[in-house]
Coordinates of C-alpha atoms and ligand atoms in Angstrom, one line a residue:
X884 CA -13.4 143.5 44.4
X885 CA -12.4 144.8 41.7
X886 CA -9.2 143.7 39.6
X887 CA -6.8 146.1 39.3
X888 CA -3.7 145.2 36.3
X889 CA -0.6 146.8 37.2
X890 CA 2.0 148.1 34.9
X891 CA 5.2 149.8 35.1
X892 CA 6.7 152.2 32.4
X893 CA 9.9 154.5 32.1
X894 CA 7.3 157.5 31.1
X895 CA 3.8 157.5 30.6
X896 CA 1.9 160.4 28.0
X897 CA -1.6 161.5 28.6
X898 CA -3.3 162.8 25.5
X899 CA -2.9 161.3 22.1
X900 CA -3.2 164.2 20.2
X901 CA -0.1 165.3 17.9
X902 CA 2.6 166.9 20.3
X903 CA 1.9 163.3 22.6
X904 CA 1.9 161.5 19.4
X905 CA 5.7 163.5 18.0
X906 CA 6.6 163.1 22.1
X907 CA 6.1 159.1 21.6
X908 CA 7.8 158.8 18.6
X909 CA 11.2 160.5 20.4
X910 CA 11.1 158.8 22.8
X911 CA 10.8 155.3 21.0
X912 CA 13.0 156.4 18.5
X913 CA 15.3 157.2 22.2
X914 CA 14.8 153.6 23.1
X915 CA 12.8 154.4 26.3
X916 CA 9.1 153.0 27.0
X917 CA 6.6 154.3 27.1
X918 CA 3.2 154.2 27.4
X919 CA 0.7 156.7 25.9
X920 CA -3.1 157.2 26.8
X921 CA -5.8 158.9 25.1
X922 CA -9.5 159.0 26.1
X923 CA -10.7 159.0 23.0
X924 CA -10.8 155.4 21.6
X925 CA -10.0 157.1 18.2
X926 CA -8.0 159.1 16.9
X927 CA -9.9 162.8 16.0
X928 CA -10.8 164.4 12.5
X929 CA -11.3 167.7 12.8
X930 CA -9.0 169.4 11.0
X931 CA -7.3 171.9 13.4
X932 CA -4.1 173.3 13.2
X933 CA -3.3 174.2 9.4
X934 CA 0.5 175.5 9.6
X935 CA 4.0 173.8 9.6
X936 CA 7.0 176.5 10.1
X937 CA 10.8 174.7 8.9
X938 CA 11.2 174.2 12.5
X939 CA 8.7 172.0 13.1
X940 CA 9.0 169.9 10.2
X941 CA 12.6 169.4 11.3
X942 CA 11.0 168.2 14.0
X943 CA 9.0 166.1 12.8
X944 CA 12.2 164.9 10.2
X945 CA 13.8 163.9 14.1
X946 CA 10.8 162.1 15.1
X947 CA 11.5 159.7 12.1
X948 CA 8.9 161.1 9.6
X949 CA 9.7 161.5 6.0
X950 CA 9.0 164.2 4.0
X951 CA 6.5 162.4 1.9
X952 CA 4.0 161.2 5.0
X953 CA 1.7 163.2 5.4
X954 CA 0.7 166.7 2.5
X955 CA 1.6 169.3 2.5
X956 CA 1.3 172.2 0.5
X957 CA 4.7 175.4 1.1
X958 CA 3.1 179.1 0.9
X959 CA 4.9 181.2 -1.3
X960 CA 4.2 184.6 0.8
X961 CA 1.4 185.5 3.4
X962 CA -0.5 188.9 2.6
X963 CA -2.7 191.2 4.6
X964 CA -5.5 193.1 3.0
X965 CA -7.3 196.3 4.6
X966 CA -10.0 198.1 3.3
X967 CA -8.7 201.4 3.6
X968 CA -5.4 201.4 3.4
X969 CA -4.6 198.1 0.9
X970 CA -2.3 195.8 1.1
X971 CA -0.3 196.4 4.5
X972 CA 2.3 194.2 5.1
X973 CA 3.2 190.6 3.3
X974 CA 5.6 188.1 4.8
X975 CA 7.9 186.7 2.3
X976 CA 7.7 182.8 3.0
X977 CA 9.0 180.8 -0.2
X978 CA 12.3 179.4 0.2
X979 CA 13.6 176.9 2.9
X980 CA 15.6 176.7 5.5
X981 CA 17.0 174.4 8.1
X982 CA 16.5 171.8 5.2
X983 CA 12.5 172.5 4.6
X984 CA 9.9 174.8 3.8
X985 CA 9.5 177.7 5.2
X986 CA 6.1 177.8 5.8
X987 CA 3.4 174.9 5.0
X988 CA -0.2 174.5 5.0
X989 CA -1.9 170.6 6.0
X990 CA -4.6 169.0 7.4
X991 CA -3.9 167.4 11.4
X992 CA -5.5 164.2 10.6
X993 CA -2.9 163.3 7.8
X994 CA -0.5 164.4 9.9
X995 CA -1.5 162.8 13.1
X996 CA -2.1 159.2 10.6
X997 CA 1.5 159.3 10.2
X998 CA 2.4 160.4 13.7
X999 CA 0.7 156.8 14.7
X1000 CA 1.8 154.8 12.3
X1001 CA 5.4 156.2 12.8
X1002 CA 4.2 155.2 17.1
X1003 CA 3.4 151.2 15.9
X1004 CA 6.7 150.5 14.1
X1005 CA 8.2 151.4 17.7
X1006 CA 9.6 148.7 19.6
X1007 CA 9.3 150.1 23.2
X1008 CA 6.1 152.7 22.7
X1009 CA 2.8 151.2 23.7
X1010 CA -0.6 152.6 23.5
X1011 CA -3.7 152.4 25.2
X1012 CA -6.7 154.1 23.9
X1013 CA -10.0 154.9 25.4
X1014 CA -8.0 154.8 28.9
X1015 CA -8.3 158.1 30.7
X1016 CA -6.2 159.8 33.2
X1017 CA -8.1 159.2 36.9
X1018 CA -5.6 160.1 39.7
X1019 CA -1.6 160.9 39.3
X1020 CA 0.1 160.9 42.7
X1021 CA 3.8 162.0 42.5
X1022 CA 5.9 159.8 45.3
X1023 CA 9.2 160.2 46.0
X1024 CA 11.0 157.7 43.1
X1025 CA 7.7 158.2 40.2
X1026 CA 4.2 159.0 40.0
X1027 CA 1.2 156.9 39.7
X1028 CA -1.6 157.0 37.8
X1029 CA -4.9 155.1 37.9
X1030 CA -6.6 154.9 35.3
X1031 CA -9.8 154.0 33.7
X1032 CA -11.0 152.3 30.6
X1033 CA -14.5 152.2 28.6
X1034 CA -15.3 149.1 30.4
X1035 CA -15.0 150.6 33.3
X1036 CA -12.0 149.0 33.9
X1037 CA -9.5 150.3 36.0
X1038 CA -5.0 149.9 35.3
X1039 CA -2.5 151.7 37.9
X1040 CA 0.8 152.7 35.5
X1041 CA 3.1 153.2 37.5
X1042 CA 6.5 155.5 36.2
X1043 CA 9.5 157.6 36.5
X1044 CA 7.6 160.6 34.3
X1045 CA 4.2 161.7 32.9
X1046 CA 4.2 163.5 30.4
X1047 CA 1.0 166.0 30.4
X1048 CA 0.8 166.4 26.7
X1049 CA -3.5 166.7 27.0
X1050 CA -4.9 169.7 25.2
X1051 CA -5.8 172.9 26.9
X1052 CA -8.2 172.3 29.0
X1053 CA -5.6 169.6 30.8
X1054 CA -6.3 168.0 33.7
X1055 CA -2.5 166.8 33.9
X1056 CA -1.9 170.4 34.5
X1057 CA -4.7 170.9 37.2
X1058 CA -3.2 168.5 39.0
X1059 CA 0.0 169.9 39.2
X1060 CA -1.5 173.1 40.3
X1061 CA -0.4 175.6 37.6
X1062 CA -2.5 178.5 36.6
X1063 CA -3.4 178.7 32.9
X1064 CA -2.9 182.7 32.6
X1065 CA -3.9 185.1 30.1
X1066 CA -6.3 186.0 28.6
X1067 CA -9.8 184.7 26.5
X1068 CA -11.1 187.0 23.7
X1069 CA -13.9 188.9 23.8
X1070 CA -15.1 188.2 20.3
X1071 CA -16.0 184.0 18.4
X1072 CA -14.9 183.1 15.6
X1073 CA -16.5 181.0 12.8
X1074 CA -13.7 178.3 11.0
X1075 CA -15.6 177.0 7.8
X1076 CA -12.7 173.8 6.2
X1077 CA -14.3 173.7 2.4
X1078 CA -13.4 170.9 0.9
X1079 CA -11.9 170.3 -3.4
X1080 CA -12.1 174.0 -3.7
X1081 CA -12.4 174.4 -8.1
X1082 CA -9.6 177.0 -7.8
X1083 CA -8.1 177.1 -4.7
X1084 CA -5.8 180.4 -3.7
X1085 CA -2.0 179.7 -2.6
X1086 CA -1.0 182.4 -0.5
X1087 CA -2.6 183.3 3.2
X1088 CA -4.3 186.4 2.8
X1089 CA -5.3 188.4 6.2
X1090 CA -8.5 190.1 4.6
X1091 CA -8.1 193.2 8.0
X1092 CA -12.1 194.4 7.8
X1093 CA -13.2 195.5 11.3
X1094 CA -16.8 194.0 10.1
X1095 CA -15.0 190.8 9.5
X1096 CA -12.5 190.4 10.0
X1097 CA -11.1 187.2 7.8
X1098 CA -8.5 184.5 7.3
X1099 CA -8.3 182.4 4.0
X1100 CA -5.7 180.2 3.2
X1101 CA -4.9 177.3 1.3
X1102 CA -3.7 173.7 2.3
X1103 CA -3.1 170.2 0.3
X1104 CA -5.6 168.9 -1.9
X1105 CA -7.7 171.2 -2.5
X1106 CA -9.3 172.5 0.9
X1107 CA -8.6 176.1 1.8
X1108 CA -10.2 177.5 5.4
X1109 CA -12.2 180.6 6.1
X1110 CA -11.6 182.5 9.8
X1111 CA -15.2 184.7 10.4
X1112 CA -14.7 186.9 13.3
X1113 CA -18.7 186.7 14.3
X1114 CA -20.9 190.5 15.3
X1115 CA -22.6 190.9 18.8
X1116 CA -25.9 189.8 17.8
X1117 CA -24.7 186.5 15.4
X1118 CA -25.3 183.0 17.7
X1119 CA -23.4 180.2 16.6
X1120 CA -26.2 178.2 15.4
X1121 CA -26.8 180.7 13.3
X1122 CA -23.2 180.5 12.0
X1123 CA -23.2 177.0 11.1
X1124 CA -26.3 177.2 9.5
X1125 CA -26.1 176.2 5.8
X1126 CA -26.9 179.4 4.8
X1127 CA -24.9 182.0 6.6
X1128 CA -21.6 179.4 5.6
X1129 CA -23.2 179.2 2.3
X1130 CA -23.8 183.6 2.6
X1131 CA -20.3 184.5 3.3
X1132 CA -18.6 182.1 1.1
X1133 CA -20.4 184.1 -1.9
X1134 CA -17.3 185.7 -2.7
X1135 CA -15.4 182.8 -3.0
X1136 CA -18.2 180.0 -4.1
X1137 CA -20.4 179.1 -5.5
X1138 CA -23.2 177.3 -4.2
X1139 CA -23.2 174.3 -6.0
X1140 CA -19.9 174.8 -5.4
X1141 CA -20.1 174.3 -2.3
X1142 CA -18.4 171.2 -0.2
X1143 CA -18.1 172.1 3.9
X1144 CA -15.8 169.6 5.1
X1145 CA -16.2 171.2 8.8
X1146 CA -17.6 174.9 10.1
X1147 CA -17.1 175.8 14.4
X1148 CA -17.5 178.6 16.1
X1149 CA -14.7 179.0 18.8
X1150 CA -13.3 181.4 21.0
X1151 CA -9.1 181.6 20.7
X1152 CA -7.4 182.2 24.0
X1153 CA -3.0 183.5 24.4
X1154 CA -2.7 181.6 28.0
X1155 CA 0.4 180.3 29.7
X1156 CA 1.4 178.8 33.0
X1157 CA 4.1 179.7 35.2
X1158 CA 6.1 177.0 35.2
X1159 CA 5.6 173.8 32.6
X1160 CA 6.9 171.0 35.2
X1161 CA 6.5 170.0 38.9
X1162 CA 9.1 167.5 39.4
X1163 CA 8.7 164.5 37.1
X1164 CA 5.2 166.2 36.2
X1165 CA 6.1 167.8 32.7
X1166 CA 3.4 169.6 30.8
X1167 CA 3.7 170.1 26.4
X1168 CA 1.9 171.8 24.2
X1169 CA -1.6 173.4 24.7
X1170 CA -1.8 171.9 28.3
X1171 CA 1.2 174.5 29.2
X1172 CA -0.2 176.9 26.5
X1173 CA -1.9 178.2 23.8
X1174 CA -2.6 181.3 21.7
X1175 CA -4.3 182.4 18.9
X1176 CA -3.8 181.3 15.2
X1177 CA -2.6 184.4 13.9
X1178 CA 0.5 183.6 13.1
X1179 CA 0.0 179.9 12.6
X1180 CA 2.5 178.7 15.8
X1181 CA 0.0 176.6 18.0
X1182 CA 1.1 173.0 16.6
X1183 CA 5.0 174.2 16.6
X1184 CA 5.2 175.7 19.4
X1185 CA 3.9 172.3 20.9
X1186 CA 6.4 170.4 18.9
X1187 CA 9.2 172.8 19.9
X1188 CA 8.3 171.3 23.6
X1189 CA 8.2 167.9 22.4
X1190 CA 11.8 168.4 20.7
X1191 CA 13.6 170.4 23.9
X1192 CA 11.6 167.3 26.1
X1193 CA 11.6 164.4 24.9
X1194 CA 16.2 163.8 25.0
X1195 CA 16.3 165.2 28.5
X1196 CA 13.4 162.9 29.7
X1197 CA 15.3 160.4 28.2
X1198 CA 18.9 161.3 28.9
X1199 CA 17.4 160.9 32.9
X1200 CA 15.8 157.6 32.4
X1201 CA 18.8 155.9 31.2
X1202 CA 21.1 157.2 33.7
X1203 CA 23.2 159.8 31.6
X1204 CA 21.9 162.7 32.8
X1205 CA 21.1 163.7 35.7
X1206 CA 17.2 164.3 37.1
X1207 CA 18.2 168.5 37.6
X1208 CA 18.4 168.9 33.8
X1209 CA 14.8 168.6 33.4
X1210 CA 14.2 171.9 35.9
X1211 CA 15.7 173.3 31.5
X1212 CA 12.5 172.4 29.6
X1213 CA 11.4 175.2 31.2
X1214 CA 13.7 177.4 31.3
X1215 CA 14.4 176.6 27.6
X1216 CA 10.6 176.3 26.4
X1217 CA 8.4 178.7 28.1
X1218 CA 9.6 182.4 27.2
X1219 CA 10.2 181.5 23.2
X1220 CA 6.3 180.4 23.7
X1221 CA 5.1 183.1 25.6
X1222 CA 6.7 185.4 22.2
X1223 CA 4.8 183.6 19.6
X1224 CA 1.3 184.5 21.7
X1225 CA 3.0 188.2 21.9
X1226 CA 2.8 188.1 18.1
X1227 CA 0.2 186.3 17.9
X1228 CA -1.4 188.9 20.0
X1229 CA 0.6 191.7 17.9
X1230 CA -0.9 190.1 14.4
X1231 CA -4.3 189.4 16.7
X1232 CA -4.0 192.9 16.8
X1233 CA -4.0 194.2 12.8
X1234 CA -6.1 191.4 11.8
X1235 CA -8.9 192.6 14.1
X1236 CA -9.1 196.9 15.1
X1237 CA -12.0 197.8 16.9
X1238 CA -13.0 200.1 13.7
X1239 CA -12.6 201.9 10.9
X1240 CA -9.9 204.7 12.9
X1241 CA -8.3 202.2 14.5
X1242 CA -7.8 199.6 11.2
X1243 CA -6.6 203.1 9.0
X1244 CA -4.4 204.2 11.8
X1245 CA -2.8 200.5 12.1
X1246 CA -2.8 199.4 8.8
X1247 CA -1.9 203.1 7.5
X1248 CA 0.9 203.1 9.6
X1249 CA 2.8 199.2 8.7
X1250 CA 1.7 200.4 5.2
X1251 CA 4.3 203.7 6.3
X1252 CA 6.7 201.5 7.9
X1253 CA 7.5 199.2 4.8
X1254 CA 8.0 202.8 3.3
X1255 CA 11.3 202.4 4.8
X1256 CA 13.6 199.5 3.0
X1257 CA 14.8 198.1 6.3
X1258 CA 12.3 198.1 7.8
X1259 CA 10.4 196.7 4.7
X1260 CA 13.1 194.0 4.7
X1261 CA 13.0 193.3 8.7
X1262 CA 8.8 192.6 8.0
X1263 CA 8.7 191.0 4.9
X1264 CA 11.8 188.5 6.4
X1265 CA 10.3 187.0 9.0
X1266 CA 12.3 189.2 10.9
X1267 CA 9.9 189.7 13.2
X1268 CA 10.1 186.0 14.0
X1269 CA 11.5 185.7 17.6
X1270 CA 14.2 183.4 17.3
X1271 CA 14.7 179.8 18.9
X1272 CA 17.4 180.7 21.6
X1273 CA 17.8 180.5 24.2
X1274 CA 19.3 183.3 26.7
X1275 CA 20.1 180.3 29.9
X1276 CA 20.0 176.4 29.5
X1277 CA 21.6 173.5 28.9
X1278 CA 24.4 174.7 26.7
X1279 CA 28.2 176.5 27.5
X1280 CA 27.7 180.0 27.5
X1281 CA 28.9 182.9 25.5
X1282 CA 30.4 182.7 22.6
X1283 CA 32.9 180.0 21.2
X1284 CA 33.8 182.6 18.4
X1285 CA 32.7 181.2 14.7
X1286 CA 29.4 181.4 13.8
X1287 CA 28.0 178.8 15.5
X1288 CA 25.3 180.0 18.3
X1289 CA 25.1 177.8 22.1
X1290 CA 22.1 177.4 22.3
X1291 CA 20.8 177.7 19.4
X1292 CA 20.0 174.8 16.5
X1293 CA 22.3 173.7 14.4
X1294 CA 22.5 174.9 10.8
X1295 CA 20.8 171.8 8.5
X1296 CA 21.9 171.4 5.8
X1297 CA 21.8 168.5 2.3
X1298 CA 24.9 166.5 3.0
X1299 CA 26.7 163.3 1.3
X1300 CA 26.3 159.7 2.1
X1301 CA 29.8 157.3 1.4
X1302 CA 27.2 155.8 -0.9
X1303 CA 26.8 159.3 -2.9
X1304 CA 23.2 159.3 -1.6
X1305 CA 22.4 163.1 -0.6
X1306 CA 20.5 163.1 3.2
X1307 CA 19.8 166.2 5.0
X1308 CA 22.9 166.7 8.1
X1309 CA 20.0 166.0 10.8
X1310 CA 20.2 162.2 10.0
X1311 CA 23.8 162.1 9.9
X1312 CA 24.1 163.4 13.3
X1313 CA 21.9 160.7 15.1
X1314 CA 20.0 159.9 18.0
X1315 CA 22.0 160.9 20.3
X1316 CA 24.7 163.7 21.6
X1317 CA 27.3 164.4 18.6
X1318 CA 30.6 165.6 18.3
X1319 CA 30.7 167.0 15.2
X1320 CA 34.1 168.2 13.4
X1321 CA 34.0 170.4 10.6
X1322 CA 36.6 169.5 8.2
X1323 CA 38.6 167.9 11.3
X1324 CA 37.7 163.6 12.9
X1325 CA 36.3 164.9 15.6
X1326 CA 37.5 161.5 17.0
X1327 CA 41.0 161.8 16.7
X1328 CA 40.5 165.1 18.9
X1329 CA 39.7 162.7 21.6
X1330 CA 42.5 161.1 23.9
X1331 CA 41.4 157.1 23.9
X1332 CA 39.6 156.8 27.0
X1333 CA 37.1 159.8 26.3
X1334 CA 36.7 158.6 23.2
X1335 CA 35.8 155.2 24.2
X1336 CA 33.2 156.4 26.7
X1337 CA 31.4 158.9 24.0
X1338 CA 31.2 155.9 21.7
X1339 CA 30.0 153.5 25.0
X1340 CA 26.8 156.1 25.2
X1341 CA 26.5 156.0 21.7
X1342 CA 27.1 159.4 21.2
X1343 CA 28.0 160.1 17.8
X1344 CA 31.3 161.4 16.5
X1345 CA 31.1 162.5 12.4
X1346 CA 32.8 164.6 10.7
X1347 CA 31.5 166.8 7.8
X1348 CA 33.8 167.2 5.1
X1349 CA 34.8 171.0 2.7
X1350 CA 32.9 170.2 -0.3
X1351 CA 35.8 168.8 -2.9
X1352 CA 37.9 167.6 -0.4
X1353 CA 39.0 164.5 0.5
X1354 CA 36.0 162.7 2.6
X1355 CA 35.9 159.1 3.2
X1356 CA 35.8 157.2 6.0
X1357 CA 34.1 156.0 8.8
X1358 CA 31.2 159.4 10.2
X1359 CA 32.9 161.0 7.0
X1360 CA 30.0 163.5 5.8
X1361 CA 30.9 165.4 2.6
X1362 CA 29.1 168.8 2.5
X1363 CA 27.2 169.4 -0.6
X1364 CA 26.5 173.1 -0.3
X1365 CA 28.6 174.5 2.7
X1366 CA 26.0 175.0 5.2
X1367 CA 28.0 173.6 7.5
X1368 CA 31.3 174.7 6.8
X1369 CA 32.3 176.9 5.7
X1370 CA 29.4 179.1 6.4
X1371 CA 28.0 177.7 9.9
X1372 CA 31.8 176.8 11.0
X1373 CA 35.4 177.0 9.9
X1374 CA 37.4 174.5 8.6
X1375 CA 39.4 173.0 12.2
X1376 CA 36.1 173.5 14.0
X1377 CA 33.9 171.3 16.9
X1378 CA 30.8 171.2 18.3
X1379 CA 29.0 169.6 20.9
X1380 CA 25.6 169.6 19.2
X1381 CA 22.1 167.7 21.7
X1382 CA 19.5 165.1 19.8
X1383 CA 17.8 168.4 19.6
X1384 CA 19.8 169.7 17.4
X1385 CA 20.4 172.3 19.9
X1386 CA 24.1 173.3 20.0
X1387 CA 25.8 172.7 23.3
X1388 CA 29.0 173.7 23.0
X1389 CA 31.5 174.6 20.5
X1390 CA 35.4 176.1 20.0
X1391 CA 38.5 174.8 18.1
X1392 CA 39.2 171.0 16.9
X1393 CA 42.4 170.7 19.3
X1394 CA 40.1 172.0 22.5
X1395 CA 37.4 168.6 21.6
X1396 CA 38.1 166.8 25.2
X1397 CA 37.4 170.1 26.6
X1398 CA 33.7 170.8 24.8
X1399 CA 33.7 167.0 25.8
X1400 CA 34.5 167.2 29.8
X1401 CA 32.1 170.4 29.6
X1402 CA 28.5 168.9 27.7
X1403 CA 29.0 166.0 30.9
X1404 CA 29.5 168.3 33.2
X1405 CA 26.4 169.9 31.8
X1406 CA 25.1 167.2 31.8
X1407 CA 25.0 166.4 36.1
X1408 CA 28.8 164.1 35.4
X1409 CA 27.7 160.2 35.7
X1410 CA 30.7 159.4 34.3
X1411 CA 31.3 157.9 37.9
X1412 CA 28.5 157.6 39.4
X1413 CA 25.5 157.1 36.9
X1414 CA 22.0 158.4 38.0
X1415 CA 20.0 156.0 37.6
X1416 CA 22.0 152.9 36.4
X1417 CA 19.2 150.1 36.3
X1418 CA 17.7 152.0 33.9
X1419 CA 20.3 151.3 31.9
X1420 CA 18.5 147.7 30.8
X1421 CA 15.5 150.0 29.2
X1422 CA 17.5 152.2 26.6
X1423 CA 18.7 150.6 23.1
X1424 CA 19.5 152.6 19.6
X1425 CA 16.7 152.9 17.7
X1426 CA 18.7 154.5 14.9
X1427 CA 20.5 153.1 11.1
X1428 CA 23.8 154.0 10.3
X1429 CA 24.4 156.0 7.9
X1430 CA 27.7 156.0 6.2
Ligands
LIG373 O1 -5.0 180.4 10.9 C1 -5.1 181.8 11.0 O2 -5.5 182.5 11.6 C2 -3.8 181.5 10.8 C3 -2.5 181.0 10.1 C4 -0.9 181.2 10.2 C5 -0.1 180.1 9.8 C6 0.6 180.3 9.0 C7 1.3 181.8 9.3 C8 0.3 182.6 9.7 O3 0.7 184.1 9.2 C9 -1.0 182.8 9.8

């Protein structure tokens, strides 16, 4: 007879890559009992994803990672070269949005190590490595997962929810019967990562030569990456040989300068599930969608999933929201993930034209379009990047009348604490729902019973006061650069911001009680009937008070 260990948890995360780790960090921050498993004993040391944008960095901030938790290299621009028409494109990525650089490169093992270090600090998160999910069954009130470790020992994990962050070959995806529709490119690519490059480039360049398309980019501490498209007849063995790698890199590096960290032949895919969830089982990251790398959005999309999903699971588990809100994860995330895949495919068309004729036509057209000042601004200033703004989902539709966009993130700026220290404004918002007052203390706008209920749930009340105005009291932060007030909202405005920083509803501050009512109703008003009162005990607040 075998001994079967039984464990229970609120959420089981399958897959301890960067997306699974980010989900665990966020669930841990929200105080949710979480188990994360991975079949590998140790973290992968392969540098795969290489780029993060400001949105991804904001999510990592939310997950509790500081700016110095892993090395990043800010990228000022992305250039596109054609052998026939010269430079035909340039995307300006210098500067910051929402308090973070628009584009950085990094080494994936550094990021994963930072996330794992953070996970290790979280009291409610338990990590089981060397453990593989062998069977997953959804029951009426939870999910039962059979897990086997390296010694063949079995464990049964019962969880209220399961997140499949188990990558492109996801086992979980198969369990919920999801097809991975889309396309696999016909071409293979050789990816080469070099270390200690003597004079690395400072930007990303795409050499869009139909004979050998070659994206080329720097990464922190002297790393560089090249991606070489294989020609017909070239094989993996041929391309991964020392001699061929040295020959391909000769335009950039002398043989004595070569320090190759990784060489690997890959095939790119553009695939997306038709649903990111079924019942209590939810997919995130590459398990739900994969993209060719040409706009550097693969991991970013997975981190967006983590941010969108984690607080919803937390709210449901805590009994603060009805389980039905989980459908909004798919509604909000899938269209954007698909749009990013579409952009990457478009970019792929420019990077790897099929022939010289096609290259001249496509690159010539792009060059021509850049001759029109308005189009040039649009193309060069990231205008083609799909905005992360929901058409449908868990927010009150319509405009509040201010500049805030419901269903999109509130801008992030820098605010001054009562101590005089400057922090990014999301730190003031904390880790739960927040009623924000712009130039007005929002607590004073609520009737006492509603204010008590709001605070009893641990939801925040934050006052961003206009720079230079009298600015004192708990929960009050001086908006030093005006990003929030007056740029995002006028004085006398209020908004309810979700834990993922998405504006749920906004309006004049004197309607704050209506805004709170609207928010609670959207969550499936659990004021009199908590969704799962017994689970309320699972939750705690892992936050540090700032003001
Ligand atoms: O790996 C690639 O091919 C492309 C990466 C990348 C990263 C950031 C921005 C881009 O436009 C491309």
